[in-house]
XYZ file of C-alpha atoms in Angstrom:
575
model
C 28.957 4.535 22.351
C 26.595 5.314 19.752
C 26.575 8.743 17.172
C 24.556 9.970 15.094
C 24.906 11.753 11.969
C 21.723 13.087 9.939
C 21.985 13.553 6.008
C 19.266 14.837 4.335
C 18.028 13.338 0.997
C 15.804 16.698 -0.269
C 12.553 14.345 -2.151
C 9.661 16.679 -3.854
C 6.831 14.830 -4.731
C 4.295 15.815 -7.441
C 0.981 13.762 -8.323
C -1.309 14.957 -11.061
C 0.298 18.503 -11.134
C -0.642 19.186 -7.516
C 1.975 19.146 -4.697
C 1.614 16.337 -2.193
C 4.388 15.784 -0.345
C 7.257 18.094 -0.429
C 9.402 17.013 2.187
C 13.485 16.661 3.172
C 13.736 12.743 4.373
C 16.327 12.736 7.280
C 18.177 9.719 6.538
C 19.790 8.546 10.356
C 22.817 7.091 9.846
C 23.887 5.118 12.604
C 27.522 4.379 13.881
C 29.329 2.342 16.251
C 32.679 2.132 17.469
C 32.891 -0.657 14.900
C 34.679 -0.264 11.764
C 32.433 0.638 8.601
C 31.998 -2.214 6.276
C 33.254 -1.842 2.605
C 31.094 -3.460 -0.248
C 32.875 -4.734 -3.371
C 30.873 -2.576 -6.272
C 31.470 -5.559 -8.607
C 28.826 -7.476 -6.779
C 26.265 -5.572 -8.617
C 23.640 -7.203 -6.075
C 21.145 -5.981 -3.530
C 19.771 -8.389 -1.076
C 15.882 -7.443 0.336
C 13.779 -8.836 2.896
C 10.691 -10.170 1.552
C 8.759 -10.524 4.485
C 5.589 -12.705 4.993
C 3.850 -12.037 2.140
C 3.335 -14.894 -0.918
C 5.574 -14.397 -3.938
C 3.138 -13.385 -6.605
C 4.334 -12.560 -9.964
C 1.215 -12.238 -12.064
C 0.828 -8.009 -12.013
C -3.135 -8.939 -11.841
C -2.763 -10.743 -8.472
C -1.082 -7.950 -6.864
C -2.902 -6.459 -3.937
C -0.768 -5.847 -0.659
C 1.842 -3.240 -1.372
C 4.998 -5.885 -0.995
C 3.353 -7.547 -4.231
C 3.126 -4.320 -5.763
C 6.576 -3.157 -5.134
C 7.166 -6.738 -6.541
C 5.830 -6.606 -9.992
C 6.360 -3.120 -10.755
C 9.993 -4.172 -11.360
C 9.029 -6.712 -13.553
C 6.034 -5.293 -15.010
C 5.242 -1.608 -16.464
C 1.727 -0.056 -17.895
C 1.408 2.624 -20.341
C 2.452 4.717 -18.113
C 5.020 4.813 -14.875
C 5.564 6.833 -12.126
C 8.940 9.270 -12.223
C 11.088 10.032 -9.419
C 9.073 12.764 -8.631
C 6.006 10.228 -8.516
C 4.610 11.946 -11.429
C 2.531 9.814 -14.283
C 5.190 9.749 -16.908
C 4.521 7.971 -20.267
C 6.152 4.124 -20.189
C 4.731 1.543 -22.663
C 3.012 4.387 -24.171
C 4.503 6.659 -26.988
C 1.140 8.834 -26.324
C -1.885 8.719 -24.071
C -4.327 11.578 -25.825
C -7.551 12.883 -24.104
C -10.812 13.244 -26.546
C -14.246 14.233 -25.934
C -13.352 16.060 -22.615
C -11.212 13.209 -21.262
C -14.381 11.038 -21.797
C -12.248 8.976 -24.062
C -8.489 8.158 -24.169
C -6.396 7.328 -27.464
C -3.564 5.492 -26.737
C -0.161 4.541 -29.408
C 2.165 2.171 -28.260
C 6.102 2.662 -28.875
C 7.372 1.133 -31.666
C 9.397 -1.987 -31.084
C 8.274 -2.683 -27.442
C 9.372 -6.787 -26.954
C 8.810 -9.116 -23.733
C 12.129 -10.534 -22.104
C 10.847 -13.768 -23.866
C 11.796 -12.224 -27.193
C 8.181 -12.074 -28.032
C 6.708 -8.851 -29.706
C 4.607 -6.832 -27.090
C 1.041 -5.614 -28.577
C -2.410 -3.949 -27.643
C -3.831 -7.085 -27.442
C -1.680 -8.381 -24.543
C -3.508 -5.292 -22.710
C -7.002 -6.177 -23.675
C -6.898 -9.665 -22.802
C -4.909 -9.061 -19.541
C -8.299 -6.764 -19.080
C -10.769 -9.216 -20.354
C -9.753 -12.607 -18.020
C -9.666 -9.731 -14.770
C -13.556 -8.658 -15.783
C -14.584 -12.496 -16.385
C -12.985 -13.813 -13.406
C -10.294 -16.359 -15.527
C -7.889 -14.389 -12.858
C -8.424 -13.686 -9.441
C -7.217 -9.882 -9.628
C -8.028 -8.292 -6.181
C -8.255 -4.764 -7.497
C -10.248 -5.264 -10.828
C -12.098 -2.482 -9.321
C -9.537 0.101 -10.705
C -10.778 -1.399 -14.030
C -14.528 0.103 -13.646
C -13.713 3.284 -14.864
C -13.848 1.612 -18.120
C -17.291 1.934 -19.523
C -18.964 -1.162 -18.871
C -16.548 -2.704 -17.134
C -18.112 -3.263 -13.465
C -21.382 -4.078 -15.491
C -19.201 -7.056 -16.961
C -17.396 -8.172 -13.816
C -21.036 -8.278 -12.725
C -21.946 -10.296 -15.722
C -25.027 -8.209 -16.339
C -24.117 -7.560 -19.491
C -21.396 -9.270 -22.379
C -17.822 -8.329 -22.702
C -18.688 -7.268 -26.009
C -19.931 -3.939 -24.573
C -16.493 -3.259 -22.575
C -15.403 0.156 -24.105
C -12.107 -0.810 -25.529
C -11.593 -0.411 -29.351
C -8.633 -2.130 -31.057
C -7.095 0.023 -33.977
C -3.952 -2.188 -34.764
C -1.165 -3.822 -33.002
C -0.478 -0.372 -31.615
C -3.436 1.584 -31.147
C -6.352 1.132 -28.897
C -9.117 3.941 -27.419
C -10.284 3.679 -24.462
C -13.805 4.999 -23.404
C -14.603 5.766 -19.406
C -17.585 5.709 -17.789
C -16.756 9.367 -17.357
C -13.616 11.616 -17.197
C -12.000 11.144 -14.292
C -9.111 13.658 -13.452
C -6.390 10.511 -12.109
C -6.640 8.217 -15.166
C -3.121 8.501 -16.084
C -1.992 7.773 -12.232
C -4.436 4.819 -12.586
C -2.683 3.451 -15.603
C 0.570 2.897 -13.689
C -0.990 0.052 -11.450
C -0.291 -3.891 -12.068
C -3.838 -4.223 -13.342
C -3.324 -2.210 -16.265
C 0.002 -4.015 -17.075
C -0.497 -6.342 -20.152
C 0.150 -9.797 -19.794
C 2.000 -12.157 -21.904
C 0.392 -14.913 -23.946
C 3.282 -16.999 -22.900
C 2.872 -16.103 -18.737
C 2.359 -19.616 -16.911
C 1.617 -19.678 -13.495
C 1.897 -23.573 -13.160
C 5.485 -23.413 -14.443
C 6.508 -19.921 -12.967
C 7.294 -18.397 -16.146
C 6.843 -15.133 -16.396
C 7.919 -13.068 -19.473
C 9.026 -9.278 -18.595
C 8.706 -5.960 -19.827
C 9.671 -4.052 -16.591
C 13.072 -2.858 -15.994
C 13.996 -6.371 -14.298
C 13.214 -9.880 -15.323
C 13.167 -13.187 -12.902
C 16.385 -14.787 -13.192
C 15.189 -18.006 -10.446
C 12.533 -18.560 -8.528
C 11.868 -20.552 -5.684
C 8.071 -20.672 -4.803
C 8.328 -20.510 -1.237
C 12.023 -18.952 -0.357
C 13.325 -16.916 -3.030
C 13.543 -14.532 -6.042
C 16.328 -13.152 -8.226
C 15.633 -10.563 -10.796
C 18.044 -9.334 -13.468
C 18.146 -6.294 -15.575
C 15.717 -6.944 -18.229
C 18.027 -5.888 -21.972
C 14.588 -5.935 -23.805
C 13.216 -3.166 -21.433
C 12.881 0.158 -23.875
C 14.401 2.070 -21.285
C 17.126 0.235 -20.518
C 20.089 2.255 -21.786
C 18.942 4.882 -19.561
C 18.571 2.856 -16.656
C 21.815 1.745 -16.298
C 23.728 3.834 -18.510
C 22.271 7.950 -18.097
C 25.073 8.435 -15.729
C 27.713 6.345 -16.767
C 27.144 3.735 -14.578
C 28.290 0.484 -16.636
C 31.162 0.824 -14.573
C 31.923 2.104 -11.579
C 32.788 6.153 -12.287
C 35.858 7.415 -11.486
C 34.664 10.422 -9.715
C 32.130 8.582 -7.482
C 33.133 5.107 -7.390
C 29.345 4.408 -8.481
C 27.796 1.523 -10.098
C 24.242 0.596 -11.044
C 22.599 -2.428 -9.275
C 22.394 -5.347 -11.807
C 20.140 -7.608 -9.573
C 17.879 -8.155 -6.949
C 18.022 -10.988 -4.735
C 14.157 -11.689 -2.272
C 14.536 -13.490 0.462
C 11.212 -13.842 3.180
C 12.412 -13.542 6.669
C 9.318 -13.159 8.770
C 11.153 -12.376 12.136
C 11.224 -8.482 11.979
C 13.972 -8.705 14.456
C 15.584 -10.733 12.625
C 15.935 -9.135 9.360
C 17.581 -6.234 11.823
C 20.477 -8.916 12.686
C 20.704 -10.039 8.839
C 21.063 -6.082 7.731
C 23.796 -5.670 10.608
C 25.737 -8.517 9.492
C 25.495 -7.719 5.541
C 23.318 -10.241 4.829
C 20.849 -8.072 3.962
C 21.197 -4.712 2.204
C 17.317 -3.250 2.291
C 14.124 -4.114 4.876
C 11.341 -2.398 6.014
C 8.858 -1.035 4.248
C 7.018 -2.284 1.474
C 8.098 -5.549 2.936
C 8.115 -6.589 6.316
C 7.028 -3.872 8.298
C 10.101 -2.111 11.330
C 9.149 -1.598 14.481
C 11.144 2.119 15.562
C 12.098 0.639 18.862
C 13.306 -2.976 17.699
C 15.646 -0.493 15.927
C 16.828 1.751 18.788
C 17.343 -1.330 20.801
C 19.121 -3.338 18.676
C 23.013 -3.335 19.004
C 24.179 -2.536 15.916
C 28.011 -2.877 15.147
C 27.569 -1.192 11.308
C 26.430 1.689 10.031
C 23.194 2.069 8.510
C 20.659 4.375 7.103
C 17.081 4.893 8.166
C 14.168 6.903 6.536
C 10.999 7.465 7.705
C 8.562 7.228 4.408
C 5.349 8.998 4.609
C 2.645 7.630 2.747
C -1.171 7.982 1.250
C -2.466 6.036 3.778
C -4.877 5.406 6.975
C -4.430 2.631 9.556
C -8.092 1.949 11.359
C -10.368 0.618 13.259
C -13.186 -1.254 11.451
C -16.511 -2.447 13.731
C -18.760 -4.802 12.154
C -22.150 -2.785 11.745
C -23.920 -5.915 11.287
C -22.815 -6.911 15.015
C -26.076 -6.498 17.624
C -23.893 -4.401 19.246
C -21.766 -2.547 17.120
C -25.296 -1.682 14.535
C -25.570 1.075 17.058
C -24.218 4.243 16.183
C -23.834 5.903 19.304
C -22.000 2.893 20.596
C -19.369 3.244 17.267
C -19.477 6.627 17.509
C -18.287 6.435 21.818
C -15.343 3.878 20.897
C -14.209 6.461 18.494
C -14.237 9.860 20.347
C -12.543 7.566 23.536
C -9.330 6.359 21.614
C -5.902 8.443 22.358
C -4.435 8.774 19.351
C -2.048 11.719 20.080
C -0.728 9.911 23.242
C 0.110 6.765 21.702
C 2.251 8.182 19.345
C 3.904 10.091 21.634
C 4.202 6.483 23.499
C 5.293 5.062 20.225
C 2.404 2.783 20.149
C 1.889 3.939 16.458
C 3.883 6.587 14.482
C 2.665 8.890 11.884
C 0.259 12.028 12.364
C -3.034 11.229 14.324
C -6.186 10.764 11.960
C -8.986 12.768 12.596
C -10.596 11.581 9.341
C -10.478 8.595 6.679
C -9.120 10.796 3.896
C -5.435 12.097 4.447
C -6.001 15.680 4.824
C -3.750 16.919 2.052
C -6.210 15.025 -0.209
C -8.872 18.049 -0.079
C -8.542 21.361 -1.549
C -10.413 22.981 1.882
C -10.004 21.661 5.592
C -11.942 18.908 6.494
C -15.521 20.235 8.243
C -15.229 17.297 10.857
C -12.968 15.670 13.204
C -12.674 12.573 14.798
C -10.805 14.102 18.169
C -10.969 12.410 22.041
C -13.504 13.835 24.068
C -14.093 11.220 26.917
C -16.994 13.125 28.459
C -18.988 12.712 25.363
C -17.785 9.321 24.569
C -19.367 8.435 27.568
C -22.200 10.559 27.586
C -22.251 8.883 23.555
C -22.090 5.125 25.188
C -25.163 5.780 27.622
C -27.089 6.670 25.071
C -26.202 3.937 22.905
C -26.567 1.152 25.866
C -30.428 2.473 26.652
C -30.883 2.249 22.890
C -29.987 -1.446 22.965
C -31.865 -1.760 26.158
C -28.614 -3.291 28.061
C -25.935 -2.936 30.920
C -22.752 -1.519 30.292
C -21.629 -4.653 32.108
C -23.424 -6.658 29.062
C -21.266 -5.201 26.617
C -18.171 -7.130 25.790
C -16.361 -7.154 22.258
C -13.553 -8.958 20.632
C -11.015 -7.347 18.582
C -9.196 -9.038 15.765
C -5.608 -8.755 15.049
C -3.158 -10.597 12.646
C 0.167 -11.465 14.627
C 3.582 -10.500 13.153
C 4.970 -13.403 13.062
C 4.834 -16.850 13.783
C 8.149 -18.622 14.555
C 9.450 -20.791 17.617
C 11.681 -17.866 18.176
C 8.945 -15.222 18.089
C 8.992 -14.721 22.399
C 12.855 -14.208 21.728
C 12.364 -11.555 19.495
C 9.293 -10.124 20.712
C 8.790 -6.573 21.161
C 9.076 -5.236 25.144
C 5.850 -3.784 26.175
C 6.378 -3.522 30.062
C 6.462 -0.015 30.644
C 2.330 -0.525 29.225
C 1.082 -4.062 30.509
C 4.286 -5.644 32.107
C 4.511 -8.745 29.248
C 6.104 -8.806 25.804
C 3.913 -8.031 22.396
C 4.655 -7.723 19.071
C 3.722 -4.673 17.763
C 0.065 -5.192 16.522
C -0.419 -7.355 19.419
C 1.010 -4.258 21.467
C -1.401 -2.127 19.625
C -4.443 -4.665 19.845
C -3.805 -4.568 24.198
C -3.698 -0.697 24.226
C -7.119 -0.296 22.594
C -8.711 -2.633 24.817
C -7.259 -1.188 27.738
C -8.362 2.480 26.849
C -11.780 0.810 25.885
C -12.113 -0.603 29.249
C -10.575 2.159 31.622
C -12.574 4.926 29.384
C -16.336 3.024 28.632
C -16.121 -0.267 30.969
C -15.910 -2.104 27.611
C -14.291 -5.696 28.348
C -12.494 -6.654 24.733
C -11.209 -10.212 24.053
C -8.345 -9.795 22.307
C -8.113 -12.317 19.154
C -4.733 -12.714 17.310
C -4.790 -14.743 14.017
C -2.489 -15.898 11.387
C -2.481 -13.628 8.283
C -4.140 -15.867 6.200
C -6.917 -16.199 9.030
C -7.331 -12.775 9.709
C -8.083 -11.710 6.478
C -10.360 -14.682 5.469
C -12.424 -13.341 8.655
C -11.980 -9.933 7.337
C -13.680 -10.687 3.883
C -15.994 -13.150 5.148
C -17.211 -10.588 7.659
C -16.634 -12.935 10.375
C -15.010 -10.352 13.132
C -16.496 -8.118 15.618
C -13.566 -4.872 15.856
C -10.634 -5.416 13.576
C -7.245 -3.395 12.520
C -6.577 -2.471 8.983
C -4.525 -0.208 7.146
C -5.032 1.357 3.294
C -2.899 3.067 1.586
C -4.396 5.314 -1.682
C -4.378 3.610 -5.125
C -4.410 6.651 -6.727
C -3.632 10.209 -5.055
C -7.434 11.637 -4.684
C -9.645 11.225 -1.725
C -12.018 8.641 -3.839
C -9.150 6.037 -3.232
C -10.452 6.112 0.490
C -14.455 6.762 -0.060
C -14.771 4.524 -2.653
C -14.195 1.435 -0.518
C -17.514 2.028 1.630
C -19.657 2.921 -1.627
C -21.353 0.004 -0.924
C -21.989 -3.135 1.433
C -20.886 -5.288 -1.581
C -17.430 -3.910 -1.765
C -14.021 -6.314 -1.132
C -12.700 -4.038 1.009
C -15.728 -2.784 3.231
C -15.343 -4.940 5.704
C -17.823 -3.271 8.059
C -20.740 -3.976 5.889
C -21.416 -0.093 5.925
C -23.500 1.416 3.296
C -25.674 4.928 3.308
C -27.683 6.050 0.462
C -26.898 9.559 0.991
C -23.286 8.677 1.285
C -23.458 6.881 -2.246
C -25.603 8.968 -3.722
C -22.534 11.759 -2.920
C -19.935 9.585 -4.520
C -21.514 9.121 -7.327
C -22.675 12.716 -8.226
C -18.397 13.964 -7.323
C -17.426 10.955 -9.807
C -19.788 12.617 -12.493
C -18.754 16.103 -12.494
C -16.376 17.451 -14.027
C -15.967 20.926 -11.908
C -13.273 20.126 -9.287
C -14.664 22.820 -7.054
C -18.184 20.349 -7.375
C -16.112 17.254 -6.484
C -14.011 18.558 -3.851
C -17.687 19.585 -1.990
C -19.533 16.967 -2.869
C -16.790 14.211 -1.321
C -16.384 16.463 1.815
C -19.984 16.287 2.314
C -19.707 12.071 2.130
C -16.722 12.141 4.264
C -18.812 14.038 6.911
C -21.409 11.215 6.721
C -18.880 8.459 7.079
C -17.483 10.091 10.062
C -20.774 10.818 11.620
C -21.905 6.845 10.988
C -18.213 5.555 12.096
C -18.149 2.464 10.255
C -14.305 2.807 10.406
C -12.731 4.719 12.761
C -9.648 6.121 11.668
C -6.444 5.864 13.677
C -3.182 7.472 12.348
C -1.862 8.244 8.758
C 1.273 6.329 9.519
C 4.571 6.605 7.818
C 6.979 3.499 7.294
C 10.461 2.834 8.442
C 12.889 1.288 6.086
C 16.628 0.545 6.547
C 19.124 -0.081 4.378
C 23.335 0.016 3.742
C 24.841 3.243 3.526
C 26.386 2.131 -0.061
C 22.373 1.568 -1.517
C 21.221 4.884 -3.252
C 19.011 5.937 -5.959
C 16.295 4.577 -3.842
C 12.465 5.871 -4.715
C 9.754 5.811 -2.341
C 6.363 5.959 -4.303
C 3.452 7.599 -1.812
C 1.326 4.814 -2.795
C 3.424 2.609 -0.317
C 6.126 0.679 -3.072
C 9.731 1.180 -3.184
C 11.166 1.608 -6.600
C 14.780 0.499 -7.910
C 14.880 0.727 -11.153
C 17.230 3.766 -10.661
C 19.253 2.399 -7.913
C 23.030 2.401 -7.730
C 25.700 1.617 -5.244
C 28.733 3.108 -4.311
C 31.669 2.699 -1.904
């Protein structure tokens, strides 16, 4: 027999000065009848899922948010992110705003060194910056970069690098000028692609030089990844030593972690057995996403703890507007207002807080104006008017919806998720997910959906390429402002506008809220595009989910960042 006990971790998070999240995780600590396992604190070791995801290690490469929880422990920027997920200076000794915040003067500590041994300079910055804007490195978000002035100009190669607006001053000075002031620059200066990067990084040879609070003890390429406290980090002293924890304390038998051992299980179930066994002491989100019910069924015979991380983020729905079909609004706009979202979390189909637009709502100073909501009679009434439009049947409409599976193992039907009391057959989540959309779609419109699962790699080749009819995504902010959503549909031409959407009035919007400098201006000016993307539908937003992680009930110290990454640089453990 199972019982539970509920202790509550009080976390207040602050971004930018405003209040975000201010919130008491529950952390569910499960028991059995089984005796509790001890853990010997001279190990100094936590073991962590990796999930699916490729090892990356070059900050610029970075883009899904296991990469980024990744390289933020062995990579910092100027600035970092405090346990309060406030911008906090890091590399930095000062970050000083001129002309209005139009321009940025920014001093380097003194006697900042790379695990290598190697001095650490401005320069190691601006080239980092220079290779992402001429393409020498494939860095999937150089588009926090075009704040910069000139930058997306560059990346464009309209005009030469020469023109970026980045002054050198010495080896520890540099200003920085921005298109125009933007009030998140300093949160923007804590993501991997304003890290510097070392002269002496080499891909090829998987050497990478540190200046994180970890450095990479081994790597193995496909399997594995140790890190090890990084001695040359400036703050290392305080790391491991602010509360006496070179050795375990006398009072709380506590010890700092010393290193971090990544291992890539893609079988979320799994990882479950591996965490109930001690073989694992962390999984879950950033890493290889839980399922709540895998959890609730599994038999555990060790205690654990559970929280339930809420994030900046948006799982949707994206429809291909350059599809004969899906071109039509009314038809976009009829799939929308027909989906349940309220009723499949309650069914546990997704968890979270339903969406009823793109930008989290605690984004905006003032309510949003418009909601996304299901209203079946005008969803139909919505559809009708979209299939004379096209001058077809309902019968002639059929979609297909894209997917990426969970998993691909010869174990997978083993471990995949029960979805009887739904369809009677066993899904993995987003395959569980994928079914209940088309099944709404066809019990609430007549739509017939053709459900296509891919590998990862597939799915978001398609994805880029454009090559999908209705596909599943979720984004999670950059950045803690509502741009970090409306900015990926500013165009047809952006990476992550997979829909192909673009609206003049829309950019037009965007571009006028990124220019003033009144955040009563901004805050109505981004409203009024966030109307027009949810009257055009390109996406339709689902849920603003939050993430389940799991980990050993000696593991603390642990920091959930709302941008999706788990930090440990203050992690401990105790008995």
């Amino acid at each position: 027999m199972l019982s539970l006990v509920f202790l509550n971790l009080d976390v207040c998070m602050q971004l930018t000065g405003q209040v975000i999240f201010a919130f008491s995780i529950s952390a569910l600590l499960l028991t059995s009848c089984s005796k509790q396992r001890s853990f010997p604190l001279e190990r100094r070791t936590v073991k962590i899922n990796y999930g699916h995801s490729e090892l990356l290690l070059h900050p610029h490469k970075a883009s899904v948010q296991s990469q980024i929880a990744l390289v933020h422990h062995i990579g910092e920027g100027l600035m970092r992110l405090s346990k309060k997920s406030v911008p906090e200076l890091a590399l930095a000794k000062s970050v000083l705003a001129l002309q209005g915040g139009k321009k940025w003067k920014v001093t380097l500590k003194d006697d900042l060194y790379w695990s290598d041994g190697h001095r650490l300079t401005v320069d190691h910055f601006i080239q980092g910056w220079y290779d992402a804007l001429t393409h020498q490195v494939n860095a999937p978000l150089v588009n926090l970069l075009f704040c910069i002035e000139n930058a997306e100009k560059i990346y464009e190669k309209k005009i030469p690098l020469s023109a970026l607006g980045i002054k050198k001053v010495d080896d520890h000075v540099m200003c920085i000028d921005l298109e125009q002031p933007i009030p998140y620059f300093l949160h923007l200066l804590t993501a991997p692609i304003f890290f510097p990067i070392s002269p002496h990084l080499n891909d090829t040879k998987r050497e990478y030089p540190s200046c994180g609070p970890f450095q990479i003890a081994k790597a193995n390429q496909l399997a594995s990844l140790t890190l090890e406290r990084n001695h040359a980090y400036w703050d290392a002293e305080a790391m491991v030593h602010k509360k006496n924890f070179s050795r375990p304390s006398n009072d709380g038998d506590t010890a700092p972690i010393e290193c971090i051992e990544f291992f890539q299980e893609k079988n979320p179930r799994k990882q479950l057995e591996q965490l109930d066994e001690g073989i694992l002491d962390f999984c879950g989100t950033p890493f290889l996403s839980i399922d709540p019910s895998d959890v609730w069924e599994y038999p555990f015979k060790h205690e654990y703890r559970s929280v339930n991380v809420p994030e900046l983020s948006t799982w949707m729905l994206a429809l291909n507007t350059r599809h004969p079909i899906l071109h039509n609004k009314n038809i976009r706009k009829a799939i929308a207002f027909s989906l349940m979202r309220e009723r499949w979390i309650e069914q546990g189909v997704y968890t979270g807080v339903a969406s009823k637009g793109l930008v989290p709502p605690e984004l905006f100073d003032s309510p949003q104006s418009v909601a996304v909501e299901e209203d079946l009679i005008l969803a139909r009434n919505l559809f009708q008017k979209g299939v004379s439009e096209l001058n077809l049947s309902p019968k002639e409409i059929s979609l297909e919806l894209s997917y990426a599976e969970d998993w691909q193992s010869d174990s997978t039907q083993a471990f995949a998720r029960s979805a009887k009391a739904f369809f009677g057959l066993e899904v993995s989540s987003h395959a569980k997910r994928a079914h209940v959309i088309k099944e709404r779609l066809y019990n609430a419109l007549s739509v017939h959906i053709t459900l296509c699962p891919l590998d990862r790699e597939t799915f978001r080749l398609k994805q880029k390429e454009g090559k999908f009819t209705l596909s599943t995504f979720c984004w999670v902010a950059d950045y803690p402002h509502p741009l970090a959503f409306l900015e990926l549909f500013l165009d047809a031409r952006k990476a992550y506008n997979f829909s192909r959407w673009e609206n003049s009035h829309y950019t037009q919007n965007l571009l006028k809220a990124k220019r003033s400098s009144s955040r009563k201006v901004q805050d109505k000016l981004l409203q009024q595009a966030h109307d027009i993307l949810l009257d055009e539908l390109p996406v339709i937003p689902l849920v603003h989910p939050g993430s389940l992680a799991l980990f050993s009930p000696y593991l603390g110290g642990l920091v959930f960042h709302p941008e999706g990454y788990l930090d440990l640089r203050w992690a401990h453990l105790r008995k």
